[in-house]
Coordinates of C-alpha atoms in Angstrom, one line a residue:
X1 CA 123.2 94.6 -169.7
X2 CA 121.0 95.0 -166.4
X3 CA 117.4 96.2 -167.2
X4 CA 115.5 97.8 -164.8
X5 CA 111.7 98.1 -164.3
X6 CA 110.1 101.2 -165.5
X7 CA 108.9 104.1 -163.3
X8 CA 106.1 106.3 -163.7
X9 CA 108.1 109.3 -164.1
X10 CA 111.3 109.3 -166.5
X11 CA 113.2 111.5 -169.0
X12 CA 115.8 111.0 -171.5
X13 CA 117.3 113.3 -174.5
X14 CA 116.4 110.7 -176.9
X15 CA 113.6 108.0 -176.1
X16 CA 113.9 104.7 -177.9
X17 CA 110.8 102.7 -177.9
X18 CA 111.2 99.0 -178.4
X19 CA 114.4 96.9 -178.1
X20 CA 114.6 94.7 -181.1
X21 CA 116.7 94.8 -184.3
X22 CA 115.9 98.3 -185.1
X23 CA 115.8 100.0 -181.4
X24 CA 118.9 98.1 -180.1
X25 CA 121.1 99.3 -183.0
X26 CA 119.6 102.9 -182.9
X27 CA 120.3 103.1 -179.0
X28 CA 123.8 101.7 -179.8
X29 CA 124.6 104.4 -182.4
X30 CA 123.2 107.2 -180.5
X31 CA 124.6 106.3 -176.9
X32 CA 128.0 106.1 -178.5
X33 CA 127.6 109.1 -180.1
X34 CA 127.1 110.8 -176.5
X35 CA 123.0 111.1 -176.6
X36 CA 121.3 110.3 -173.4
X37 CA 119.3 107.4 -174.3
X38 CA 116.7 105.7 -172.6
X39 CA 115.1 102.3 -174.2
X40 CA 111.7 101.3 -173.1
X41 CA 110.6 97.7 -173.6
X42 CA 106.9 96.5 -173.0
X43 CA 108.0 93.0 -172.3
X44 CA 110.4 91.5 -169.8
X45 CA 114.4 90.8 -169.8
X46 CA 114.2 86.7 -170.4
X47 CA 117.6 85.6 -170.6
X48 CA 118.9 83.2 -173.3
X49 CA 118.2 79.6 -171.9
X50 CA 115.5 80.6 -169.4
X51 CA 113.0 78.9 -172.2
X52 CA 113.0 76.2 -174.2
X53 CA 113.0 77.2 -177.7
X54 CA 109.7 77.1 -179.6
X55 CA 107.9 75.6 -176.3
X56 CA 104.8 77.0 -174.8
X57 CA 106.7 78.5 -172.0
X58 CA 108.5 80.8 -174.5
X59 CA 105.7 81.6 -176.4
X60 CA 104.0 82.9 -173.1
X61 CA 106.9 85.0 -171.9
X62 CA 108.6 86.4 -175.1
X63 CA 105.7 86.3 -177.9
X64 CA 102.8 89.0 -178.0
X65 CA 99.5 87.6 -177.0
X66 CA 101.2 83.8 -176.6
X67 CA 102.1 84.0 -180.3
X68 CA 98.3 83.9 -181.2
X69 CA 98.0 87.1 -183.5
X70 CA 96.3 87.1 -186.9
X71 CA 95.8 89.4 -189.7
X72 CA 92.4 89.1 -191.0
X73 CA 91.4 88.1 -194.6
X74 CA 90.2 85.3 -197.0
X75 CA 92.5 83.6 -195.9
X76 CA 93.8 84.9 -192.7
X77 CA 97.3 85.3 -192.0
X78 CA 98.7 84.1 -188.7
X79 CA 101.9 86.2 -187.7
X80 CA 104.0 86.2 -184.5
X81 CA 105.8 89.0 -182.8
X82 CA 108.4 89.1 -180.1
X83 CA 107.5 91.0 -176.9
X84 CA 110.4 90.9 -174.6
X85 CA 113.9 92.7 -174.5
X86 CA 115.6 92.0 -177.9
X87 CA 112.2 91.5 -179.6
X88 CA 112.0 89.1 -182.6
X89 CA 115.8 88.6 -182.4
X90 CA 115.3 86.3 -179.2
X91 CA 113.0 84.1 -180.8
X92 CA 113.5 83.7 -184.4
X93 CA 115.8 80.8 -185.9
X94 CA 118.7 83.3 -186.3
X95 CA 118.9 83.0 -190.2
X96 CA 120.7 85.8 -191.9
X97 CA 120.3 87.4 -195.3
X98 CA 121.8 90.7 -196.2
X99 CA 119.8 93.0 -198.2
X100 CA 119.6 92.1 -201.8
X101 CA 121.4 94.8 -204.1
X102 CA 118.8 94.6 -206.7
X103 CA 115.9 95.3 -204.2
X104 CA 118.2 98.1 -202.6
X105 CA 118.3 99.9 -206.2
X106 CA 114.4 99.4 -206.9
X107 CA 113.5 101.0 -203.3
X108 CA 115.8 104.0 -204.0
X109 CA 114.0 104.6 -207.4
X110 CA 110.4 103.8 -206.6
X111 CA 110.3 105.3 -203.5
X112 CA 112.5 108.5 -203.8
X113 CA 114.8 107.8 -201.1
X114 CA 117.6 110.5 -200.9
X115 CA 121.1 110.3 -200.4
X116 CA 120.7 106.3 -200.4
X117 CA 123.7 104.2 -201.5
X118 CA 123.3 100.7 -201.7
X119 CA 127.1 100.2 -201.2
X120 CA 126.8 102.1 -197.7
X121 CA 124.0 99.8 -196.6
X122 CA 126.3 96.5 -197.8
X123 CA 129.2 98.1 -196.0
X124 CA 127.0 98.4 -192.8
X125 CA 125.9 94.8 -193.3
X126 CA 129.6 94.0 -193.4
X127 CA 129.8 95.8 -189.6
X128 CA 126.6 93.9 -188.7
X129 CA 128.1 90.6 -189.6
X130 CA 131.1 91.0 -187.4
X131 CA 129.2 92.2 -184.5
X132 CA 127.0 89.2 -184.6
X133 CA 129.3 86.7 -185.7
X134 CA 127.4 85.6 -188.8
X135 CA 128.6 82.2 -190.0
X136 CA 127.6 78.7 -191.2
X137 CA 127.4 76.0 -188.8
X138 CA 130.6 74.0 -188.1
X139 CA 130.7 70.2 -189.1
X140 CA 128.0 68.4 -190.9
X141 CA 124.6 69.8 -191.3
X142 CA 121.8 68.3 -189.3
X143 CA 119.6 65.7 -190.8
X144 CA 116.6 67.8 -191.6
X145 CA 118.9 70.2 -193.6
X146 CA 120.6 67.3 -195.3
X147 CA 117.3 66.1 -196.5
X148 CA 116.5 69.2 -198.0
X149 CA 119.8 69.6 -199.6
X150 CA 119.4 66.0 -201.2
X151 CA 116.1 66.9 -202.7
X152 CA 117.3 70.1 -204.2
X153 CA 120.3 68.4 -205.5
X154 CA 118.3 65.6 -207.1
X155 CA 115.9 68.0 -208.5
X156 CA 118.8 70.4 -209.9
X157 CA 117.4 73.3 -207.8
X158 CA 119.5 76.2 -206.6
X159 CA 120.3 75.5 -202.8
X160 CA 122.7 76.5 -200.0
X161 CA 123.0 76.8 -196.3
X162 CA 122.1 80.0 -194.8
X163 CA 124.4 81.4 -192.3
X164 CA 123.3 82.4 -188.9
X165 CA 124.0 84.9 -186.0
X166 CA 125.2 82.3 -183.7
X167 CA 128.3 81.7 -181.8
X168 CA 129.7 78.1 -181.8
X169 CA 131.7 77.0 -178.8
X170 CA 133.8 73.8 -179.2
X171 CA 131.8 71.1 -178.2
X172 CA 128.7 73.2 -177.4
X173 CA 125.4 73.9 -179.3
X174 CA 125.4 77.6 -180.8
X175 CA 124.2 80.3 -178.8
X176 CA 122.1 83.1 -180.7
X177 CA 123.7 86.6 -181.0
X178 CA 120.5 88.3 -180.5
X179 CA 120.4 91.7 -179.2
X180 CA 120.5 91.0 -175.7
X181 CA 123.8 89.5 -176.0
X182 CA 125.3 92.1 -178.6
X183 CA 123.8 95.6 -179.2
X184 CA 122.0 96.1 -176.0
X185 CA 124.9 95.6 -173.8
X186 CA 126.9 97.8 -176.0
X187 CA 124.4 100.3 -175.8
X188 CA 124.5 99.8 -172.0
X189 CA 128.3 100.4 -171.8
X190 CA 127.8 103.7 -173.7
X191 CA 125.4 104.7 -171.0
X192 CA 122.0 103.9 -172.3
X193 CA 119.3 102.7 -170.0
X194 CA 117.0 100.2 -170.8
X195 CA 113.4 100.0 -169.1
X196 CA 111.1 97.0 -169.0
X197 CA 107.5 96.5 -168.6
X198 CA 106.6 99.9 -170.2
X199 CA 103.9 100.0 -172.6
X200 CA 103.7 103.3 -174.7
X201 CA 100.0 104.2 -174.9
X202 CA 100.6 107.3 -177.1
X203 CA 102.8 110.4 -177.5
X204 CA 101.7 113.9 -176.6
X205 CA 101.9 116.0 -179.4
X206 CA 101.8 119.7 -180.0
X207 CA 101.8 120.8 -183.3
X208 CA 104.2 118.5 -185.3
X209 CA 106.4 118.0 -182.1
X210 CA 106.3 115.3 -179.4
X211 CA 106.6 116.4 -176.1
X212 CA 106.0 113.3 -173.9
X213 CA 104.9 109.8 -174.1
X214 CA 101.9 108.5 -171.9
X215 CA 102.7 105.0 -170.7
X216 CA 101.3 102.1 -168.6
X217 CA 103.4 100.1 -166.5
X218 CA 103.2 96.4 -165.7
X219 CA 101.4 96.9 -162.8
X220 CA 98.9 99.1 -164.3
X221 CA 100.3 102.4 -162.9
X222 CA 100.2 105.3 -165.6
X223 CA 103.3 107.5 -166.2
X224 CA 105.0 110.0 -168.2
X225 CA 108.3 110.0 -170.2
X226 CA 109.8 113.3 -171.3
X227 CA 112.3 113.6 -173.9
X228 CA 113.7 115.8 -176.9
X229 CA 113.3 113.2 -179.6
X230 CA 111.7 109.9 -180.2
X231 CA 112.6 106.8 -182.1
X232 CA 109.5 104.6 -182.6
X233 CA 110.8 100.9 -183.0
X234 CA 108.3 98.9 -181.7
X235 CA 108.0 96.6 -185.3
X236 CA 105.7 96.8 -188.2
X237 CA 102.4 96.6 -186.2
X238 CA 103.1 98.4 -183.0
X239 CA 105.0 101.4 -184.5
X240 CA 102.2 102.4 -186.7
X241 CA 99.7 101.6 -184.0
X242 CA 101.6 103.9 -181.6
X243 CA 101.6 106.6 -184.2
X244 CA 98.0 106.4 -184.9
X245 CA 97.1 106.5 -181.1
X246 CA 99.2 109.8 -181.1
X247 CA 96.7 111.2 -183.8
X248 CA 99.7 111.3 -186.6
X249 CA 98.5 111.3 -190.0
X250 CA 99.9 110.3 -193.3
X251 CA 100.7 107.2 -194.6
X252 CA 100.7 105.3 -191.5
X253 CA 99.9 101.4 -191.4
X254 CA 98.1 101.3 -194.9
X255 CA 100.9 99.2 -196.7
X256 CA 101.7 96.1 -194.7
X257 CA 103.9 93.7 -196.7
X258 CA 104.7 89.7 -195.5
X259 CA 106.0 86.7 -196.6
X260 CA 103.1 84.5 -196.5
X261 CA 103.9 80.9 -196.1
X262 CA 102.3 77.4 -196.1
X263 CA 103.6 74.3 -194.8
X264 CA 103.8 70.4 -195.0
X265 CA 105.0 67.6 -192.4
X266 CA 107.1 65.2 -194.1
X267 CA 107.7 61.5 -192.7
X268 CA 110.9 59.9 -193.2
X269 CA 112.0 56.1 -192.9
X270 CA 114.4 56.8 -190.0
X271 CA 114.3 59.4 -187.0
X272 CA 115.6 62.9 -187.7
X273 CA 113.5 65.3 -185.7
X274 CA 115.3 68.1 -183.9
X275 CA 112.7 69.5 -181.5
X276 CA 114.8 72.7 -180.6
X277 CA 116.2 73.9 -183.8
X278 CA 115.6 74.5 -187.5
X279 CA 117.2 73.4 -190.9
X280 CA 119.6 75.8 -192.4
X281 CA 119.3 74.8 -196.1
X282 CA 117.1 76.9 -198.2
X283 CA 116.1 76.4 -201.8
X284 CA 115.9 79.4 -203.9
X285 CA 115.7 78.2 -207.5
X286 CA 112.3 80.3 -207.9
X287 CA 113.4 83.3 -206.1
X288 CA 112.6 86.0 -205.5
X289 CA 108.8 84.9 -205.8
X290 CA 109.2 81.8 -204.0
X291 CA 111.4 79.8 -201.5
X292 CA 111.6 76.7 -199.4
X293 CA 113.0 76.1 -196.2
X294 CA 112.4 74.1 -192.8
X295 CA 110.6 75.2 -189.7
X296 CA 110.8 74.2 -186.0
X297 CA 109.5 70.9 -185.4
X298 CA 109.0 69.8 -181.8
X299 CA 106.1 67.3 -181.2
X300 CA 103.5 70.3 -180.7
X301 CA 104.5 71.8 -183.6
X302 CA 104.1 68.7 -185.6
X303 CA 100.7 68.1 -184.6
X304 CA 99.9 71.7 -185.3
X305 CA 101.0 71.1 -188.9
X306 CA 98.9 68.0 -189.2
X307 CA 95.7 69.9 -187.6
X308 CA 94.0 71.2 -190.8
X309 CA 93.5 67.6 -191.7
X310 CA 93.6 66.0 -188.2
X311 CA 90.9 63.4 -189.1
X312 CA 93.0 61.6 -191.7
X313 CA 96.6 62.7 -190.7
X314 CA 96.2 62.4 -186.8
X315 CA 97.6 58.6 -186.9
X316 CA 100.8 60.1 -188.1
X317 CA 101.7 61.9 -184.8
X318 CA 103.1 58.5 -183.2
X319 CA 105.9 59.0 -185.8
X320 CA 106.9 62.4 -184.9
X321 CA 110.4 61.4 -184.6
X322 CA 110.6 60.6 -188.2
X323 CA 108.7 64.0 -189.2
X324 CA 109.9 67.3 -190.0
X325 CA 107.9 70.4 -190.8
X326 CA 109.0 72.4 -194.0
X327 CA 107.5 75.6 -195.6
X328 CA 107.0 77.6 -199.0
X329 CA 107.1 81.1 -198.8
X330 CA 106.1 83.6 -201.4
X331 CA 106.9 87.4 -201.9
X332 CA 103.2 88.5 -201.9
X333 CA 101.7 91.4 -204.0
X334 CA 99.1 91.6 -201.8
X335 CA 99.0 94.4 -198.8
X336 CA 97.4 94.8 -195.3
X337 CA 96.6 97.3 -193.0
X338 CA 97.1 98.2 -189.3
X339 CA 94.4 100.1 -187.7
X340 CA 94.4 101.3 -184.1
X341 CA 90.9 101.4 -182.7
X342 CA 89.8 103.5 -179.6
X343 CA 89.1 101.0 -176.9
X344 CA 91.1 98.3 -178.1
X345 CA 94.5 97.5 -176.8
X346 CA 96.0 95.9 -179.9
X347 CA 95.3 97.3 -183.3
X348 CA 93.2 95.3 -186.0
X349 CA 95.3 94.0 -188.6
X350 CA 94.0 93.0 -192.0
X351 CA 95.7 91.3 -195.1
X352 CA 94.5 90.7 -198.6
X353 CA 96.2 88.2 -200.8
X354 CA 95.9 88.5 -204.8
X355 CA 94.8 85.9 -207.2
X356 CA 98.4 85.7 -208.1
X357 CA 99.6 85.1 -204.4
X358 CA 96.9 82.3 -204.0
X359 CA 98.2 80.7 -207.1
X360 CA 101.7 80.8 -206.0
X361 CA 101.0 79.4 -202.8
X362 CA 99.5 76.3 -204.1
X363 CA 102.1 75.9 -206.7
X364 CA 104.7 76.5 -204.1
X365 CA 103.2 73.8 -202.0
X366 CA 103.1 71.2 -204.9
X367 CA 106.8 72.0 -205.5
X368 CA 107.8 71.5 -202.1
X369 CA 106.1 68.2 -201.8
X370 CA 107.8 67.2 -204.7
X371 CA 111.2 68.2 -203.3
X372 CA 110.3 66.1 -200.0
X373 CA 109.7 62.7 -202.3
X374 CA 113.0 63.7 -203.8
X375 CA 114.4 63.8 -200.6
X376 CA 113.3 60.3 -199.5
X377 CA 110.0 61.3 -197.6
X378 CA 107.8 58.2 -197.5
X379 CA 104.8 60.4 -196.8
X380 CA 104.1 64.1 -197.2
X381 CA 101.3 65.5 -195.5
X382 CA 100.2 69.1 -196.8
X383 CA 98.8 71.4 -194.2
X384 CA 95.4 72.2 -195.7
X385 CA 91.8 71.2 -195.0
X386 CA 90.9 68.1 -197.0
X387 CA 94.6 67.4 -198.0
X388 CA 95.6 64.1 -199.3
X389 CA 98.6 62.3 -198.0
X390 CA 101.2 62.2 -200.6
X391 CA 103.1 59.0 -201.3
X392 CA 104.5 59.2 -204.8
X393 CA 104.9 61.7 -207.8
X394 CA 101.6 60.9 -209.1
X395 CA 99.9 62.1 -206.1
X396 CA 101.4 65.5 -206.3
X397 CA 98.8 66.5 -209.2
X398 CA 96.0 65.5 -207.1
X399 CA 96.9 67.5 -203.9
X400 CA 97.7 70.5 -206.2
X401 CA 94.1 70.4 -207.4
X402 CA 92.5 70.0 -203.8
X403 CA 94.7 73.0 -202.9
X404 CA 92.8 76.3 -202.0
X405 CA 94.5 79.0 -199.9
X406 CA 91.4 79.6 -197.9
X407 CA 91.8 75.9 -196.7
X408 CA 95.3 76.4 -195.5
X409 CA 96.7 77.5 -192.4
X410 CA 98.9 80.6 -194.0
X411 CA 101.1 82.3 -191.7
X412 CA 104.2 84.8 -191.6
X413 CA 107.0 85.6 -189.5
X414 CA 108.3 88.6 -191.7
X415 CA 106.3 92.0 -191.2
X416 CA 107.3 95.2 -192.7
X417 CA 106.4 98.3 -195.0
X418 CA 103.8 100.1 -192.6
X419 CA 105.7 103.3 -192.5
X420 CA 107.6 103.2 -195.7
X421 CA 110.7 105.4 -196.0
X422 CA 111.0 108.0 -198.9
X423 CA 110.4 111.6 -199.8
X424 CA 106.7 111.2 -201.6
X425 CA 104.4 111.9 -198.4
X426 CA 101.5 110.4 -200.2
X427 CA 103.4 106.9 -200.5
X428 CA 105.6 107.1 -197.7
X429 CA 105.0 107.8 -194.0
X430 CA 108.9 108.7 -193.1
X431 CA 111.2 110.6 -195.0
X432 CA 114.3 109.4 -196.5
X433 CA 116.0 108.9 -192.9
X434 CA 113.0 107.8 -190.9
X435 CA 111.5 111.1 -189.7
X436 CA 107.7 110.9 -189.9
X437 CA 106.3 113.3 -192.4
X438 CA 104.8 116.1 -190.8
X439 CA 106.7 115.7 -187.5
X440 CA 109.9 117.5 -186.0
X441 CA 111.0 115.1 -183.9
X442 CA 109.4 111.8 -184.2
X443 CA 111.3 109.1 -186.0
X444 CA 110.7 105.4 -187.1
X445 CA 113.6 103.1 -187.2
X446 CA 112.7 99.3 -187.6
X447 CA 110.8 97.0 -190.3
X448 CA 108.2 99.5 -190.6
X449 CA 110.5 101.8 -193.0
X450 CA 111.3 99.0 -195.7
X451 CA 109.2 100.0 -198.4
X452 CA 108.3 96.5 -199.5
X453 CA 108.9 93.0 -198.6
X454 CA 112.5 92.2 -199.4
X455 CA 112.0 88.7 -200.3
X456 CA 114.4 87.4 -197.6
X457 CA 114.4 87.3 -194.0
X458 CA 114.4 91.3 -193.3
X459 CA 116.4 91.5 -190.1
X460 CA 119.6 92.3 -192.0
X461 CA 118.0 95.2 -194.0
X462 CA 116.1 96.4 -190.7
X463 CA 119.7 96.6 -188.9
X464 CA 121.3 98.2 -191.9
X465 CA 118.5 100.9 -192.4
X466 CA 118.4 101.5 -188.5
X467 CA 122.4 102.3 -188.2
X468 CA 122.2 104.2 -191.5
X469 CA 119.6 106.4 -190.1
X470 CA 121.0 106.8 -186.6
X471 CA 124.3 107.7 -187.9
X472 CA 122.8 110.5 -190.0
X473 CA 120.7 111.7 -186.8
X474 CA 123.9 111.6 -184.8
X475 CA 125.8 113.8 -187.4
X476 CA 123.5 116.6 -186.5
X477 CA 120.9 116.3 -189.5
X478 CA 117.7 116.4 -186.6
X479 CA 118.3 120.2 -186.6
X480 CA 117.0 120.5 -190.0

């Protein structure tokens, strides 16, 4: 798909804001249904392979604010957002979890989602898996994955390889089947247009109808896009911010949900570090509340994992080829808020962990430490201030006692639930098919719609919801 720079004056029957997992699938369904679709993206089109995965160059070109964004709180929670064609699908690890059936049933019941059939969502997931080529890795697992598998097996904990949306050509490394390689080219073949370098400042509203979008282009030029319908798919932070800047009221930005994580660096006797990939094993023994997995571990990210206790741990950096970073992620009971403030380019994001969340992060880090020792690590370096190095089982309890969430680097890559879908306007920002409550032609169709954090990587859930909603729109329900 050839993207074109945005121009000051543009128009479309349907405007799609954002080109990630929600926006790309929305554009594809609507373009293939015969709508005139314009997709606008604030970032650039960056071809895969143009940047080294997890490098500073990639962070500068494909992440919002260079990857340095944070939800304020005690502790604050660092998070990342993609800002490029394809959104987060271009920068994430490609791990795929279809939406859990019990979570779909709970969402339907608790949030009063009409005409919601979990079987329909799972059938759409089947389609997505074919389109993205979701599969496990061919051949033997990489060594960081094998170490996690070995530790889980020794403890008798439930574990397994997580499939990815990757194409594996014979004798070649895997190629991520992100939106720039799948749904965006498919949308283009159906006639959709993609304009890059276009920030949406706000929507012009007349009563409950959006009439135009005011834009700022990459060179600072102000512009206007006119449309009949608009789908806001900028992600769980930017979508509510756009709605708030447009003075759209309701349950918008009040219920941010994330999967907070804490990390450690595990050093093994032999070199095993893979700088440009991640382990594909995950441990789900304590799911849905707690899970373990592996992180990107290039030298810079190893240093970052040691930084909280740099005085004690910095000498380990010489051993980075023997070190891999792993994480413990929780399904949080806390919530956050997204607030757009006049005069500020980006919204203010806050998040509050509950006492249960803090305790679960501590016990999760202790269990992950034990897992790494069983996997054969000679030393574990937990990522929090004042952390002791752990070399044997008897050290784990001392480490756990020293842990405090306020001393740790808590982060997340999963953000959702800022415009929850459902029929209760006091609890939900959009109706059962993504139309914003109180609006006639404004829809949200991204991670913002997920009613709560799903407990697994949310991309499959986002794509299934987006395709379901776009199909309902294309069938004519937008005339209601």
